[in-house]
Amino acid sequence: MRETLEKLRVPYATGRVELKVKRSDCYGGARKAFAKLAPKAWRMSWFLKVDGESGLDAGGLSRDFWRLCLAKAFDENNGLFRPSDAGNTTYDVVGIRGIKDKDERSNKLLEYRFVGRCLAKCLFDNHISLEASPNVKILKFLVGEPVVFDDLQLVDEALWMSLKKLRSIPEEDFDALALAFEVSRVHRSHAAPDEATVETVELVDGGGDVAVPKANLERFFELRLRECVFEAHREELTALLAGFHE
């Protein structure tokens, strides 16, 4: 992979990027500075200078910059990511469905796109040691790997356990659960985390009226997994992926 990435690098003689940022605001400064860069510039060699510091960028400064920048990006107070519902140290996307203002939603999607670019640049320049790590669904989505049912344990352990228990219920007792091909999706706004809205989502057309028999449980799992790891955050993940591949 490293050889493939190096073939994509713009030769030093063709061009390089020199950037000046403030240590106190690496993330905010990066968003402003990087917004002016063309996609090709992200494949050039970068040389960073921290405002008010005399150090030269021989690699260590860049690593420190990316550490601070992405730590801020994944900070729960930034409103883009939150700790995964799996009791581990990975992070999941917050989502924008709770944001009603159109301009604010658009800005958040641009910010997800920016973070995708940053993650790709870290990988491109081999700065891959992150204090905050995306969870397995985000990582697999970025590199095009399929998400399997047991990956759900690392995303939402409570949901994974409850779905697994359905397999052990005898068929004669299963119909009493009255399962249907629909789920309730809870949305919380970063600005008002204690307030939540609940949306009913059909996994198939007319899903609320389509019962889930034990014989079709695996199909229900497949659709439930897709809703949890992708459909619930389609816009955010699509923006993240777009930035990553730019």
mmCIF file of C-alpha atoms in Angstrom:
data_model
loop_
_atom_site.group_PDB
_atom_site.id
_atom_site.type_symbol
_atom_site.label_atom_id
_atom_site.label_comp_id
_atom_site.label_asym_id
_atom_site.label_seq_id
_atom_site.Cartn_x
_atom_site.Cartn_y
_atom_site.Cartn_z
ATOM 1 C CA MET A 1 0.000 0.000 0.000
ATOM 2 C CA ARG A 2 2.810 2.395 0.869
ATOM 3 C CA GLU A 3 4.327 1.936 -2.617
ATOM 4 C CA THR A 4 0.959 2.642 -4.231
ATOM 5 C CA LEU A 5 0.502 5.826 -2.223
ATOM 6 C CA GLU A 6 3.973 7.069 -3.099
ATOM 7 C CA LYS A 7 3.147 6.711 -6.795
ATOM 8 C CA LEU A 8 0.297 9.179 -6.218
ATOM 9 C CA ARG A 9 2.568 11.761 -4.595
ATOM 10 C CA VAL A 10 3.234 14.918 -6.607
ATOM 11 C CA PRO A 11 7.018 15.210 -7.151
ATOM 12 C CA TYR A 12 8.771 17.760 -4.959
ATOM 13 C CA ALA A 13 10.082 19.571 -8.024
ATOM 14 C CA THR A 14 6.531 20.006 -9.328
ATOM 15 C CA GLY A 15 5.246 21.663 -6.199
ATOM 16 C CA ARG A 16 5.037 21.664 -2.428
ATOM 17 C CA VAL A 17 2.808 23.297 0.172
ATOM 18 C CA GLU A 18 4.016 25.553 2.978
ATOM 19 C CA LEU A 19 1.487 26.269 5.709
ATOM 20 C CA LYS A 20 1.554 28.402 8.837
ATOM 21 C CA VAL A 21 -0.731 27.526 11.748
ATOM 22 C CA LYS A 22 -1.222 28.438 15.395
ATOM 23 C CA ARG A 23 -0.635 25.722 17.969
ATOM 24 C CA SER A 24 -3.516 27.067 20.060
ATOM 25 C CA ASP A 25 -5.958 26.512 17.193
ATOM 26 C CA CYS A 26 -4.558 23.826 14.902
ATOM 27 C CA TYR A 27 -8.005 22.604 13.891
ATOM 28 C CA GLY A 28 -9.597 25.983 13.190
ATOM 29 C CA GLY A 29 -6.504 27.289 11.480
ATOM 30 C CA ALA A 30 -6.249 24.170 9.355
ATOM 31 C CA ARG A 31 -9.862 24.489 8.195
ATOM 32 C CA LYS A 32 -9.237 28.038 7.003
ATOM 33 C CA ALA A 33 -5.871 27.317 5.394
ATOM 34 C CA PHE A 34 -6.775 24.005 3.798
ATOM 35 C CA ALA A 35 -10.041 25.322 2.313
ATOM 36 C CA LYS A 36 -7.934 27.134 -0.286
ATOM 37 C CA LEU A 37 -6.049 24.004 -1.371
ATOM 38 C CA ALA A 38 -6.892 22.154 -4.579
ATOM 39 C CA PRO A 39 -7.224 18.345 -4.287
ATOM 40 C CA LYS A 40 -3.850 17.936 -6.046
ATOM 41 C CA ALA A 41 -2.144 19.927 -3.292
ATOM 42 C CA TRP A 42 -3.081 17.265 -0.741
ATOM 43 C CA ARG A 43 -0.786 14.863 -2.617
ATOM 44 C CA MET A 44 2.176 17.235 -2.405
ATOM 45 C CA SER A 45 4.821 17.360 0.322
ATOM 46 C CA TRP A 46 3.768 19.688 3.131
ATOM 47 C CA PHE A 47 5.981 21.808 5.338
ATOM 48 C CA LEU A 48 4.325 23.255 8.420
ATOM 49 C CA LYS A 49 5.434 26.196 10.511
ATOM 50 C CA VAL A 50 3.882 27.025 13.851
ATOM 51 C CA ASP A 51 3.305 30.720 14.429
ATOM 52 C CA GLY A 52 5.731 32.070 17.049
ATOM 53 C CA GLU A 53 7.962 28.962 17.029
ATOM 54 C CA SER A 54 11.303 28.604 15.296
ATOM 55 C CA GLY A 55 11.311 24.825 14.766
ATOM 56 C CA LEU A 56 11.647 23.394 11.243
ATOM 57 C CA ASP A 57 9.318 20.667 10.025
ATOM 58 C CA ALA A 58 11.392 17.520 9.677
ATOM 59 C CA GLY A 59 8.421 15.231 10.335
ATOM 60 C CA GLY A 60 7.949 15.614 14.065
ATOM 61 C CA LEU A 61 6.188 18.959 13.781
ATOM 62 C CA SER A 62 3.729 17.545 11.247
ATOM 63 C CA ARG A 63 2.950 14.561 13.465
ATOM 64 C CA ASP A 64 2.348 16.848 16.425
ATOM 65 C CA PHE A 65 0.128 19.082 14.312
ATOM 66 C CA TRP A 66 -2.028 16.206 13.082
ATOM 67 C CA ARG A 67 -2.308 14.811 16.603
ATOM 68 C CA LEU A 68 -3.674 18.113 17.897
ATOM 69 C CA CYS A 69 -5.852 18.739 14.850
ATOM 70 C CA LEU A 70 -7.588 15.349 14.876
ATOM 71 C CA ALA A 71 -7.902 15.298 18.654
ATOM 72 C CA LYS A 72 -10.029 18.426 18.250
ATOM 73 C CA ALA A 73 -11.966 16.938 15.336
ATOM 74 C CA PHE A 74 -12.948 13.908 17.427
ATOM 75 C CA ASP A 75 -13.552 15.903 20.603
ATOM 76 C CA GLU A 76 -17.155 15.247 21.611
ATOM 77 C CA ASN A 77 -17.634 18.976 22.235
ATOM 78 C CA ASN A 78 -16.929 19.664 18.564
ATOM 79 C CA GLY A 79 -20.219 18.028 17.623
ATOM 80 C CA LEU A 80 -18.991 15.705 14.855
ATOM 81 C CA PHE A 81 -18.142 12.497 16.703
ATOM 82 C CA ARG A 82 -19.025 10.809 19.976
ATOM 83 C CA PRO A 83 -17.810 7.696 21.811
ATOM 84 C CA SER A 84 -19.180 4.519 20.242
ATOM 85 C CA ASP A 85 -22.021 2.637 21.922
ATOM 86 C CA ALA A 86 -19.728 -0.302 22.572
ATOM 87 C CA GLY A 87 -17.794 0.605 25.698
ATOM 88 C CA ASN A 88 -14.505 0.948 23.807
ATOM 89 C CA THR A 89 -12.286 3.899 22.936
ATOM 90 C CA THR A 90 -13.445 4.373 19.344
ATOM 91 C CA TYR A 91 -15.673 7.111 17.977
ATOM 92 C CA ASP A 92 -18.841 7.191 15.867
ATOM 93 C CA VAL A 93 -20.450 10.054 13.957
ATOM 94 C CA VAL A 94 -22.956 12.241 15.807
ATOM 95 C CA GLY A 95 -25.200 12.973 12.851
ATOM 96 C CA ILE A 96 -26.940 16.100 11.608
ATOM 97 C CA ARG A 97 -30.598 15.042 11.614
ATOM 98 C CA GLY A 98 -31.175 16.921 14.838
ATOM 99 C CA ILE A 99 -29.970 20.163 13.205
ATOM 100 C CA LYS A 100 -32.859 22.096 11.698
ATOM 101 C CA ASP A 101 -31.002 25.105 10.285
ATOM 102 C CA LYS A 102 -30.132 24.424 6.631
ATOM 103 C CA ASP A 103 -26.898 26.438 6.637
ATOM 104 C CA GLU A 104 -25.686 24.778 9.831
ATOM 105 C CA ARG A 105 -26.371 21.333 8.352
ATOM 106 C CA SER A 106 -24.457 22.264 5.211
ATOM 107 C CA ASN A 107 -21.499 23.550 7.233
ATOM 108 C CA LYS A 108 -21.399 20.352 9.292
ATOM 109 C CA LEU A 109 -21.273 18.236 6.137
ATOM 110 C CA LEU A 110 -18.402 20.371 4.846
ATOM 111 C CA GLU A 111 -16.640 19.798 8.153
ATOM 112 C CA TYR A 112 -17.085 16.020 7.838
ATOM 113 C CA ARG A 113 -15.592 16.306 4.358
ATOM 114 C CA PHE A 114 -12.655 18.247 5.773
ATOM 115 C CA VAL A 115 -12.030 15.550 8.411
ATOM 116 C CA GLY A 116 -12.108 12.916 5.659
ATOM 117 C CA ARG A 117 -9.374 14.819 3.828
ATOM 118 C CA CYS A 118 -7.319 15.051 7.014
ATOM 119 C CA LEU A 119 -7.590 11.319 7.695
ATOM 120 C CA ALA A 120 -6.495 10.588 4.128
ATOM 121 C CA LYS A 121 -3.544 13.004 4.401
ATOM 122 C CA CYS A 122 -2.426 11.330 7.634
ATOM 123 C CA LEU A 123 -2.504 7.963 5.894
ATOM 124 C CA PHE A 124 -0.787 9.380 2.809
ATOM 125 C CA ASP A 125 2.076 10.846 4.857
ATOM 126 C CA ASN A 126 2.207 7.897 7.273
ATOM 127 C CA HIS A 127 1.034 9.898 10.307
ATOM 128 C CA ILE A 128 -1.397 7.235 11.465
ATOM 129 C CA SER A 129 -1.059 7.341 15.253
ATOM 130 C CA LEU A 130 -4.330 8.887 16.458
ATOM 131 C CA GLU A 131 -5.366 9.516 20.035
ATOM 132 C CA ALA A 132 -8.995 9.177 18.955
ATOM 133 C CA SER A 133 -9.825 6.423 16.493
ATOM 134 C CA PRO A 134 -12.891 6.057 14.250
ATOM 135 C CA ASN A 135 -14.852 2.883 14.948
ATOM 136 C CA VAL A 136 -14.786 -0.164 12.705
ATOM 137 C CA LYS A 137 -17.809 0.855 10.627
ATOM 138 C CA ILE A 138 -16.177 4.176 9.649
ATOM 139 C CA LEU A 139 -12.797 2.576 8.913
ATOM 140 C CA LYS A 140 -14.353 -0.160 6.770
ATOM 141 C CA PHE A 141 -16.543 2.357 4.971
ATOM 142 C CA LEU A 142 -13.533 4.511 4.093
ATOM 143 C CA VAL A 143 -11.523 1.638 2.617
ATOM 144 C CA GLY A 144 -14.465 -0.160 0.990
ATOM 145 C CA GLU A 145 -14.494 -3.241 3.213
ATOM 146 C CA PRO A 146 -17.899 -4.871 3.880
ATOM 147 C CA VAL A 147 -19.279 -4.611 7.409
ATOM 148 C CA VAL A 148 -20.381 -7.966 8.846
ATOM 149 C CA PHE A 149 -22.837 -8.684 11.633
ATOM 150 C CA ASP A 150 -20.255 -9.236 14.365
ATOM 151 C CA ASP A 151 -18.702 -5.826 13.617
ATOM 152 C CA LEU A 152 -21.813 -4.451 15.294
ATOM 153 C CA GLN A 153 -20.336 -5.530 18.635
ATOM 154 C CA LEU A 154 -17.685 -2.817 18.210
ATOM 155 C CA VAL A 155 -20.267 -0.197 17.209
ATOM 156 C CA ASP A 156 -23.325 -0.817 19.396
ATOM 157 C CA GLU A 157 -22.766 -3.723 21.750
ATOM 158 C CA ALA A 158 -26.231 -3.542 23.331
ATOM 159 C CA LEU A 159 -27.926 -3.836 19.938
ATOM 160 C CA TRP A 160 -25.592 -6.647 18.889
ATOM 161 C CA MET A 161 -26.402 -8.648 22.029
ATOM 162 C CA SER A 162 -30.154 -8.132 21.738
ATOM 163 C CA LEU A 163 -30.161 -9.239 18.110
ATOM 164 C CA LYS A 164 -28.057 -12.305 18.896
ATOM 165 C CA LYS A 165 -30.569 -13.351 21.558
ATOM 166 C CA LEU A 166 -33.285 -13.519 18.922
ATOM 167 C CA ARG A 167 -31.551 -16.536 17.395
ATOM 168 C CA SER A 168 -32.027 -18.561 20.584
ATOM 169 C CA ILE A 169 -35.771 -17.969 20.892
ATOM 170 C CA PRO A 170 -37.786 -21.089 19.934
ATOM 171 C CA GLU A 171 -39.795 -20.722 16.756
ATOM 172 C CA GLU A 172 -43.076 -21.404 18.565
ATOM 173 C CA ASP A 173 -42.404 -18.390 20.834
ATOM 174 C CA PHE A 174 -40.977 -16.111 18.191
ATOM 175 C CA ASP A 175 -44.241 -14.799 16.732
ATOM 176 C CA ALA A 176 -45.239 -13.460 20.146
ATOM 177 C CA LEU A 177 -42.478 -10.836 19.808
ATOM 178 C CA ALA A 178 -44.472 -9.199 17.006
ATOM 179 C CA LEU A 179 -41.304 -8.039 15.249
ATOM 180 C CA ALA A 180 -41.767 -6.011 12.083
ATOM 181 C CA PHE A 181 -39.405 -4.699 9.435
ATOM 182 C CA GLU A 182 -39.166 -1.257 11.035
ATOM 183 C CA VAL A 183 -37.054 0.346 13.755
ATOM 184 C CA SER A 184 -37.064 3.496 15.844
ATOM 185 C CA ARG A 185 -34.177 5.868 15.211
ATOM 186 C CA VAL A 186 -33.321 8.354 17.993
ATOM 187 C CA HIS A 187 -31.809 11.704 17.052
ATOM 188 C CA ARG A 188 -30.032 13.987 19.518
ATOM 189 C CA SER A 189 -28.679 17.433 18.802
ATOM 190 C CA HIS A 190 -25.202 18.360 20.007
ATOM 191 C CA ALA A 191 -26.589 21.727 21.072
ATOM 192 C CA ALA A 192 -29.322 20.064 23.178
ATOM 193 C CA PRO A 193 -28.128 16.516 24.024
ATOM 194 C CA ASP A 194 -30.931 15.953 26.553
ATOM 195 C CA GLU A 195 -33.566 16.550 23.897
ATOM 196 C CA ALA A 196 -34.308 13.758 21.448
ATOM 197 C CA THR A 197 -36.631 13.094 18.555
ATOM 198 C CA VAL A 198 -37.699 9.602 17.528
ATOM 199 C CA GLU A 199 -38.137 8.635 13.879
ATOM 200 C CA THR A 200 -39.752 5.410 12.696
ATOM 201 C CA VAL A 201 -37.768 3.904 9.825
ATOM 202 C CA GLU A 202 -39.076 1.145 7.557
ATOM 203 C CA LEU A 203 -36.470 -1.423 6.582
ATOM 204 C CA VAL A 204 -38.595 -2.488 3.597
ATOM 205 C CA ASP A 205 -41.558 -0.848 1.870
ATOM 206 C CA GLY A 206 -44.471 -0.909 4.271
ATOM 207 C CA GLY A 207 -42.163 -2.483 6.859
ATOM 208 C CA GLY A 208 -44.457 -1.658 9.766
ATOM 209 C CA ASP A 209 -46.997 -4.125 8.368
ATOM 210 C CA VAL A 210 -44.476 -6.827 7.418
ATOM 211 C CA ALA A 211 -43.897 -9.368 10.184
ATOM 212 C CA VAL A 212 -40.478 -10.927 10.767
ATOM 213 C CA PRO A 213 -40.798 -14.724 10.930
ATOM 214 C CA LYS A 214 -38.014 -16.776 12.489
ATOM 215 C CA ALA A 215 -37.227 -18.214 9.062
ATOM 216 C CA ASN A 216 -36.477 -14.690 7.764
ATOM 217 C CA LEU A 217 -34.453 -13.526 10.755
ATOM 218 C CA GLU A 218 -31.152 -13.314 8.881
ATOM 219 C CA ARG A 219 -32.729 -10.952 6.357
ATOM 220 C CA PHE A 220 -33.915 -8.780 9.240
ATOM 221 C CA PHE A 221 -30.372 -8.800 10.679
ATOM 222 C CA GLU A 222 -28.938 -7.773 7.302
ATOM 223 C CA LEU A 223 -31.308 -4.817 6.962
ATOM 224 C CA ARG A 224 -30.956 -3.841 10.625
ATOM 225 C CA LEU A 225 -27.172 -3.836 10.315
ATOM 226 C CA ARG A 226 -27.292 -1.666 7.201
ATOM 227 C CA GLU A 227 -29.618 0.808 8.881
ATOM 228 C CA CYS A 228 -27.382 1.043 11.957
ATOM 229 C CA VAL A 229 -23.990 1.339 10.278
ATOM 230 C CA PHE A 230 -24.912 3.349 7.183
ATOM 231 C CA GLU A 231 -28.460 4.565 6.627
ATOM 232 C CA ALA A 232 -28.673 6.307 10.015
ATOM 233 C CA HIS A 233 -25.723 8.526 9.004
ATOM 234 C CA ARG A 234 -25.779 8.354 5.213
ATOM 235 C CA GLU A 235 -25.106 12.065 4.580
ATOM 236 C CA GLU A 236 -22.318 12.347 7.139
ATOM 237 C CA LEU A 237 -20.512 9.185 6.015
ATOM 238 C CA THR A 238 -20.861 10.142 2.348
ATOM 239 C CA ALA A 239 -19.272 13.545 3.071
ATOM 240 C CA LEU A 240 -16.481 11.903 5.080
ATOM 241 C CA LEU A 241 -15.814 9.449 2.244
ATOM 242 C CA ALA A 242 -15.834 12.197 -0.397
ATOM 243 C CA GLY A 243 -13.160 14.088 1.492
ATOM 244 C CA PHE A 244 -11.127 10.934 2.098
ATOM 245 C CA HIS A 245 -10.949 10.109 -1.608
ATOM 246 C CA GLU A 246 -10.193 13.643 -2.756
#
